[in-house]
mmCIF file of C-alpha atoms in Angstrom:
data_model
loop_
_atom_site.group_PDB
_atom_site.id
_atom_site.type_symbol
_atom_site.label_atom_id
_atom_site.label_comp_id
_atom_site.label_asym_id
_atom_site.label_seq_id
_atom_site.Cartn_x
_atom_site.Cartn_y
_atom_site.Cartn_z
ATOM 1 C CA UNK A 1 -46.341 57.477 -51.789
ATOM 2 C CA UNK A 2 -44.537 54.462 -52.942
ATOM 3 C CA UNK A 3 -42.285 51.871 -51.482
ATOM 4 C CA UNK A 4 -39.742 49.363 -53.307
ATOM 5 C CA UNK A 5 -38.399 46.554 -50.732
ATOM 6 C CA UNK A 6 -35.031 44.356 -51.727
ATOM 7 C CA UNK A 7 -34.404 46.330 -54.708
ATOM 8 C CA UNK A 8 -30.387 44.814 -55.923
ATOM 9 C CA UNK A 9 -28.117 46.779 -54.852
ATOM 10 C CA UNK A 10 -23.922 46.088 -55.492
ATOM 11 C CA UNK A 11 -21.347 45.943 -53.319
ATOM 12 C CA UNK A 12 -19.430 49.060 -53.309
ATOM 13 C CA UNK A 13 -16.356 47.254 -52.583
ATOM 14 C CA UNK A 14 -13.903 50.286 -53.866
ATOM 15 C CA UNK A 15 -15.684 52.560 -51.208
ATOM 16 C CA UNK A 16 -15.442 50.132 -48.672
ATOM 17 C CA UNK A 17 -11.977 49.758 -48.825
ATOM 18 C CA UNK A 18 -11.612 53.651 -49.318
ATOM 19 C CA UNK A 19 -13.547 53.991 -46.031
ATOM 20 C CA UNK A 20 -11.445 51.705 -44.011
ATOM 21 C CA UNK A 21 -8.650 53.266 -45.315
ATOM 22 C CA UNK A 22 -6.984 49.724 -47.443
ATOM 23 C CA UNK A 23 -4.674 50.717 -49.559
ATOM 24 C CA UNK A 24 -5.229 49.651 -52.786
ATOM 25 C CA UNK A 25 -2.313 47.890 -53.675
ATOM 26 C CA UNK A 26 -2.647 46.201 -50.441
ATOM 27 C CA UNK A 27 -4.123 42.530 -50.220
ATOM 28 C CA UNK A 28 -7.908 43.288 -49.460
ATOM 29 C CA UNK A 29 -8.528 39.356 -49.736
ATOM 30 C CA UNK A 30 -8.348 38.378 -45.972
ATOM 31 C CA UNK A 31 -11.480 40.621 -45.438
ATOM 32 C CA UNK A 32 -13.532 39.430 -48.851
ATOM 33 C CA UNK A 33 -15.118 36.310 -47.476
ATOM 34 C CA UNK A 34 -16.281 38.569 -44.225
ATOM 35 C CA UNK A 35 -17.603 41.678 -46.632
ATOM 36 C CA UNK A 36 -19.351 39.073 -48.518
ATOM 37 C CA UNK A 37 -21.061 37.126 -45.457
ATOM 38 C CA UNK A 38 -22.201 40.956 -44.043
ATOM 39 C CA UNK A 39 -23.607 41.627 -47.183
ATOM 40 C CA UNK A 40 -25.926 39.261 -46.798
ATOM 41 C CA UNK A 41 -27.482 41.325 -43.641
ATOM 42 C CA UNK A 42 -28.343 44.103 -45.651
ATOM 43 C CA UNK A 43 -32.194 44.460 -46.991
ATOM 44 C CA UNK A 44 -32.490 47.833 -48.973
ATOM 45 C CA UNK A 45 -36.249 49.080 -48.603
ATOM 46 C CA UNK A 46 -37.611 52.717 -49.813
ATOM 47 C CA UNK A 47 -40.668 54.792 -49.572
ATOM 48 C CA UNK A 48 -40.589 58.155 -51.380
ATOM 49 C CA UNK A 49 -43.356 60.956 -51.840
ATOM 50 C CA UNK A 50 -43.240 63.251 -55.260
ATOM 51 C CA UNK A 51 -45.088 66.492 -54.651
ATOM 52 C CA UNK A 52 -45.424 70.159 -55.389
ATOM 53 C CA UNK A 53 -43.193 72.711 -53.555
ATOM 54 C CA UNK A 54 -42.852 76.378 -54.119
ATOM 55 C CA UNK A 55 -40.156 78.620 -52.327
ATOM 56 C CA UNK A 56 -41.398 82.012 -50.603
ATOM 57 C CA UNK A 57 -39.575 84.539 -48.627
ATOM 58 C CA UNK A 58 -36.650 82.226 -48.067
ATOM 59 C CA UNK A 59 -38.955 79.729 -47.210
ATOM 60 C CA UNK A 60 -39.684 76.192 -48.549
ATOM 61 C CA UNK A 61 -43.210 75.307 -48.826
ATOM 62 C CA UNK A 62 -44.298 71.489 -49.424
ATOM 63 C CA UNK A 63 -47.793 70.734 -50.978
ATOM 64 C CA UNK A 64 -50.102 70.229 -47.786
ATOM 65 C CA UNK A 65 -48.923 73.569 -46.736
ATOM 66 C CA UNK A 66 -45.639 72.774 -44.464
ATOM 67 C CA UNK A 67 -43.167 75.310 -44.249
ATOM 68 C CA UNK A 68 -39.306 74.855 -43.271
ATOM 69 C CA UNK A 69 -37.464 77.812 -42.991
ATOM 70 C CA UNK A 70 -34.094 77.137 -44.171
ATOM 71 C CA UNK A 71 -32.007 79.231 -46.702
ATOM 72 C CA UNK A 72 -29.989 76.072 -47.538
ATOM 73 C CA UNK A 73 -32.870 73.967 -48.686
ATOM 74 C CA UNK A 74 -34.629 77.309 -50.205
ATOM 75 C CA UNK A 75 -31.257 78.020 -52.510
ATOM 76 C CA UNK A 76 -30.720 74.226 -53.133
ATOM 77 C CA UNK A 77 -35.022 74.516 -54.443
ATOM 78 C CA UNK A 78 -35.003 77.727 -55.675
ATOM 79 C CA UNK A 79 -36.190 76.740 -59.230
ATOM 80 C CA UNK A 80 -37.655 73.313 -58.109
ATOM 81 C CA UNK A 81 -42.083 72.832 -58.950
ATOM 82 C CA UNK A 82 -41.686 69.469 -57.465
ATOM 83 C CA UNK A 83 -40.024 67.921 -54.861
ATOM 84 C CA UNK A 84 -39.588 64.203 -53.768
ATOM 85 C CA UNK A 85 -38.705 63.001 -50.217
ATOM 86 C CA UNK A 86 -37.043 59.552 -50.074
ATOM 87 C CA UNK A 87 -36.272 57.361 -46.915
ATOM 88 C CA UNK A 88 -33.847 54.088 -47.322
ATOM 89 C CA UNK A 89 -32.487 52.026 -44.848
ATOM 90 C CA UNK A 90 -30.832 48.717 -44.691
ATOM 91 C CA UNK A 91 -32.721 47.414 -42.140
ATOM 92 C CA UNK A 92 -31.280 46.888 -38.785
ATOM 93 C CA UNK A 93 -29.735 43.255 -38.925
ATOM 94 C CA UNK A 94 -26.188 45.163 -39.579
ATOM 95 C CA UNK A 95 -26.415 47.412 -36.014
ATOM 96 C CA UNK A 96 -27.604 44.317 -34.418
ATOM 97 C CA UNK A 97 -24.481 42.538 -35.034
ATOM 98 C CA UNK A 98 -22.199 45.286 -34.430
ATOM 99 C CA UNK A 99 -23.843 45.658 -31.025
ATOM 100 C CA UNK A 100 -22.514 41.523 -30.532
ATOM 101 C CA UNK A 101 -19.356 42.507 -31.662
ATOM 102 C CA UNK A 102 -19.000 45.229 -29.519
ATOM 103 C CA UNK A 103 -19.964 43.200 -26.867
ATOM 104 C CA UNK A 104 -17.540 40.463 -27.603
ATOM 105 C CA UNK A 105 -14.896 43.237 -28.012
ATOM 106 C CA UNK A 106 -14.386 42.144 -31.891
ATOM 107 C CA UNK A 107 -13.452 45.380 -32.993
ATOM 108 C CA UNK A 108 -12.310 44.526 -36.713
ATOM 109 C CA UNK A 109 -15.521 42.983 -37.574
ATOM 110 C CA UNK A 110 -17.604 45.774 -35.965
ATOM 111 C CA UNK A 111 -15.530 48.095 -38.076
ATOM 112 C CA UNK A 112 -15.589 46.471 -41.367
ATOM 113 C CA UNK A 113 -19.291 46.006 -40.584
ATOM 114 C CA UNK A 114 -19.764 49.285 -40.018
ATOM 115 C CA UNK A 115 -18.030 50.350 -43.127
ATOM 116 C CA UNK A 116 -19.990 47.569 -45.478
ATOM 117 C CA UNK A 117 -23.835 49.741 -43.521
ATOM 118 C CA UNK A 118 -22.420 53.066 -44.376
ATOM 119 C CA UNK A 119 -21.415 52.336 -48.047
ATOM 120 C CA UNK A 120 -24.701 50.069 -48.573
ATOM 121 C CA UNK A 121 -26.893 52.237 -47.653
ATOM 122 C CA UNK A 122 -25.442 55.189 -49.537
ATOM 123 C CA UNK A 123 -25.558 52.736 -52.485
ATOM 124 C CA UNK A 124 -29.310 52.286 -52.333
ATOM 125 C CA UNK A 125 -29.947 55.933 -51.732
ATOM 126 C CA UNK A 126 -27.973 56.073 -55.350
ATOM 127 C CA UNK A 127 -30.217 53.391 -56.638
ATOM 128 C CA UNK A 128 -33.111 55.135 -55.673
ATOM 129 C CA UNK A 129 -32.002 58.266 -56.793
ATOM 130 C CA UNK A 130 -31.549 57.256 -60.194
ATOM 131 C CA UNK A 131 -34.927 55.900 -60.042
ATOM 132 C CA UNK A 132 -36.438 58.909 -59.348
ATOM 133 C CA UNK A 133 -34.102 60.808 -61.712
ATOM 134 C CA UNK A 134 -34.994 58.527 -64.708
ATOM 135 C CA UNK A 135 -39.154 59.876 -63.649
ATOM 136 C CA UNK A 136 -38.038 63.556 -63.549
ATOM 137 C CA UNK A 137 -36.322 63.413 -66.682
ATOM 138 C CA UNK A 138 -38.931 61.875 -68.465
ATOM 139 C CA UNK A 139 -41.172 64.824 -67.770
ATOM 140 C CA UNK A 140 -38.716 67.360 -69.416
ATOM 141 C CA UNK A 141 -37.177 68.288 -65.643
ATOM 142 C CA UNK A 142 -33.583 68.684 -64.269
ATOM 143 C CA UNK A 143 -33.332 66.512 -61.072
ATOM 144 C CA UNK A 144 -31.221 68.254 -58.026
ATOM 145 C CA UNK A 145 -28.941 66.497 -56.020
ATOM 146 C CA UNK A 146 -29.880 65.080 -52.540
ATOM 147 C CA UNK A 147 -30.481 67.363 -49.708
ATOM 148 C CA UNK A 148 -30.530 65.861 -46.083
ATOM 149 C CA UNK A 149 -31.918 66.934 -42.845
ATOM 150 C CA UNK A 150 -28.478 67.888 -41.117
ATOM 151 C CA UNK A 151 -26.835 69.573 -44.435
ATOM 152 C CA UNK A 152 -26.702 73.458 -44.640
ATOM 153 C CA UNK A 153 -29.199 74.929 -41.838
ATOM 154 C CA UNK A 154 -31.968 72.753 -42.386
ATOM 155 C CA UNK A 155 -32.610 71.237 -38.760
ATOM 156 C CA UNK A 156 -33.004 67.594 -37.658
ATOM 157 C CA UNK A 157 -36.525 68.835 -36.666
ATOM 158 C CA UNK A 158 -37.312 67.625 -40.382
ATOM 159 C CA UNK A 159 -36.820 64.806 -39.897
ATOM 160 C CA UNK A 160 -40.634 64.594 -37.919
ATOM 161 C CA UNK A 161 -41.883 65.620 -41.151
ATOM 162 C CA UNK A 162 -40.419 62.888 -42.893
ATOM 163 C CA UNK A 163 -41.420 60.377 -40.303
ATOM 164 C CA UNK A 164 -45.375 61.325 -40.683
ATOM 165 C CA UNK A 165 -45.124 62.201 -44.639
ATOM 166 C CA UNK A 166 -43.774 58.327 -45.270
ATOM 167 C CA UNK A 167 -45.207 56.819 -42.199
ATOM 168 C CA UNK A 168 -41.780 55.702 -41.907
ATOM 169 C CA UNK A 169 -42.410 53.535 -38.364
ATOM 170 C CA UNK A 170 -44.161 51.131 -41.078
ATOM 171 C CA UNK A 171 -40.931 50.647 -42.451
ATOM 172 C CA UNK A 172 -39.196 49.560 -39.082
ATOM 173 C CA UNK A 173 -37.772 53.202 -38.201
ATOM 174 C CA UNK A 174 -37.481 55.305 -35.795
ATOM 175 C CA UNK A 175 -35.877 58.349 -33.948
ATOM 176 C CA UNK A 176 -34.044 58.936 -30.937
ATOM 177 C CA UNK A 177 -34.504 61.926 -28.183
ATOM 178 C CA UNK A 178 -31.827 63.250 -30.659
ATOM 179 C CA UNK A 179 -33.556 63.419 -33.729
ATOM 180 C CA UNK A 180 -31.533 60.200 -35.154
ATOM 181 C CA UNK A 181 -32.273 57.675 -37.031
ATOM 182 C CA UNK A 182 -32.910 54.298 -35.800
ATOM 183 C CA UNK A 183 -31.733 51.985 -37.632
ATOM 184 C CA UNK A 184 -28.751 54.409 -38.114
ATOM 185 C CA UNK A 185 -28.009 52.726 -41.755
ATOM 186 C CA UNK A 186 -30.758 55.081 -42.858
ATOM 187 C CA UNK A 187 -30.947 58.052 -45.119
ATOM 188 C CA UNK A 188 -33.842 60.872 -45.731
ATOM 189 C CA UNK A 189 -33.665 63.456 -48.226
ATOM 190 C CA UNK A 190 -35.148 66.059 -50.655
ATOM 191 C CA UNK A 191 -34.776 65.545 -54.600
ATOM 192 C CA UNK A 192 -35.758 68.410 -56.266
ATOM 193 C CA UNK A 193 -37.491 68.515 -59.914
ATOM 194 C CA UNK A 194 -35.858 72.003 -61.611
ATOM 195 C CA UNK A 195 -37.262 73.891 -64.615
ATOM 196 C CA UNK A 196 -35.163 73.953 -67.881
#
């Protein structure tokens, strides 16, 4: 297992404004100065796990012997020999404000905050993807795209398995009675490592 903390990430300004619906003709420089400041907040951190996984009778079966019985994951795997589960979050400084916000009834800021966690976080899953990407090419392999707890019919009940595999309360995360990430800026998911 590995973890990378405060890797650079950019601002994904262009899916920021997409996600709060600016137009993009329209003057997006009011809000700059604020996107900016709440950028600040944000502290990427990572801890991914590379190992072998083997699909049987519709089933996907990790290294240490774990099954999850899902025909999404098993089609999205079917010609994976490896497999690498990644965790990312932001950290929880961005929730923490929005929760003030909310409080104080500031409803633009919470929502331009909440657009800056989404589109942060997705950019360090990207960051980290390519990461890992770069490693599976290398070795002569065809990298899969991401494949999250919640897509398809693979359950949240994964998501347990990702919380032991990474020992992701080291990281500062948690989960809910719901199976939910907390800090909700988070992301977990399966890159697979596909024969030529």
């Amino acid at each position: 297992m590995r973890e990378i903390s405060q890797f650079p990430i950019r601002l994904p300004l262009d899916r920021i404004r997409r996600r709060l619906k600016v137009p993009e003709r329209a003057d997006f420089g009011p809000y700059t100065e604020m996107i900016d400041r709440f950028f600040t907040m944000v502290e990427p951190r990572c801890r991914f796990d590379p190992q072998d996984v083997a699909v049987r009778s519709g089933k996907t079966v990790l290294e240490d012997g774990f099954e999850i019985d899902s025909k999404s994951l098993s089609d999205h795997l079917r010609e994976c020999c490896r497999v690498t589960l990644i965790a990312v979050t932001i950290g929880g400084h961005i929730e923490g404000k929005m929760e003030s916000y909310g409080k104080q009834n500031k409803m633009l800021e919470s929502m331009i905050l909440d657009a800056v966690g989404s589109e942060c976080v997705e950019e360090a899953a990207i960051y980290i993807s390519g990461l890992i990407e770069t490693q599976v090419r290398k070795r002569g392999l065809i990298p899969t795209k991401r494949f999250s707890p919640g897509y398809g019919d693979l359950n949240l009940e994964v998501q347990r398995y990702f919380f032991k595999r990474l020992k992701l309360p080291e990281m500062g995360l948690h989960l809910n009675d719901s199976l939910l990430m907390i800090p909700q800026k988070s992301i977990t998911a399966f890159i697979g490592w596909k024969n030529r």
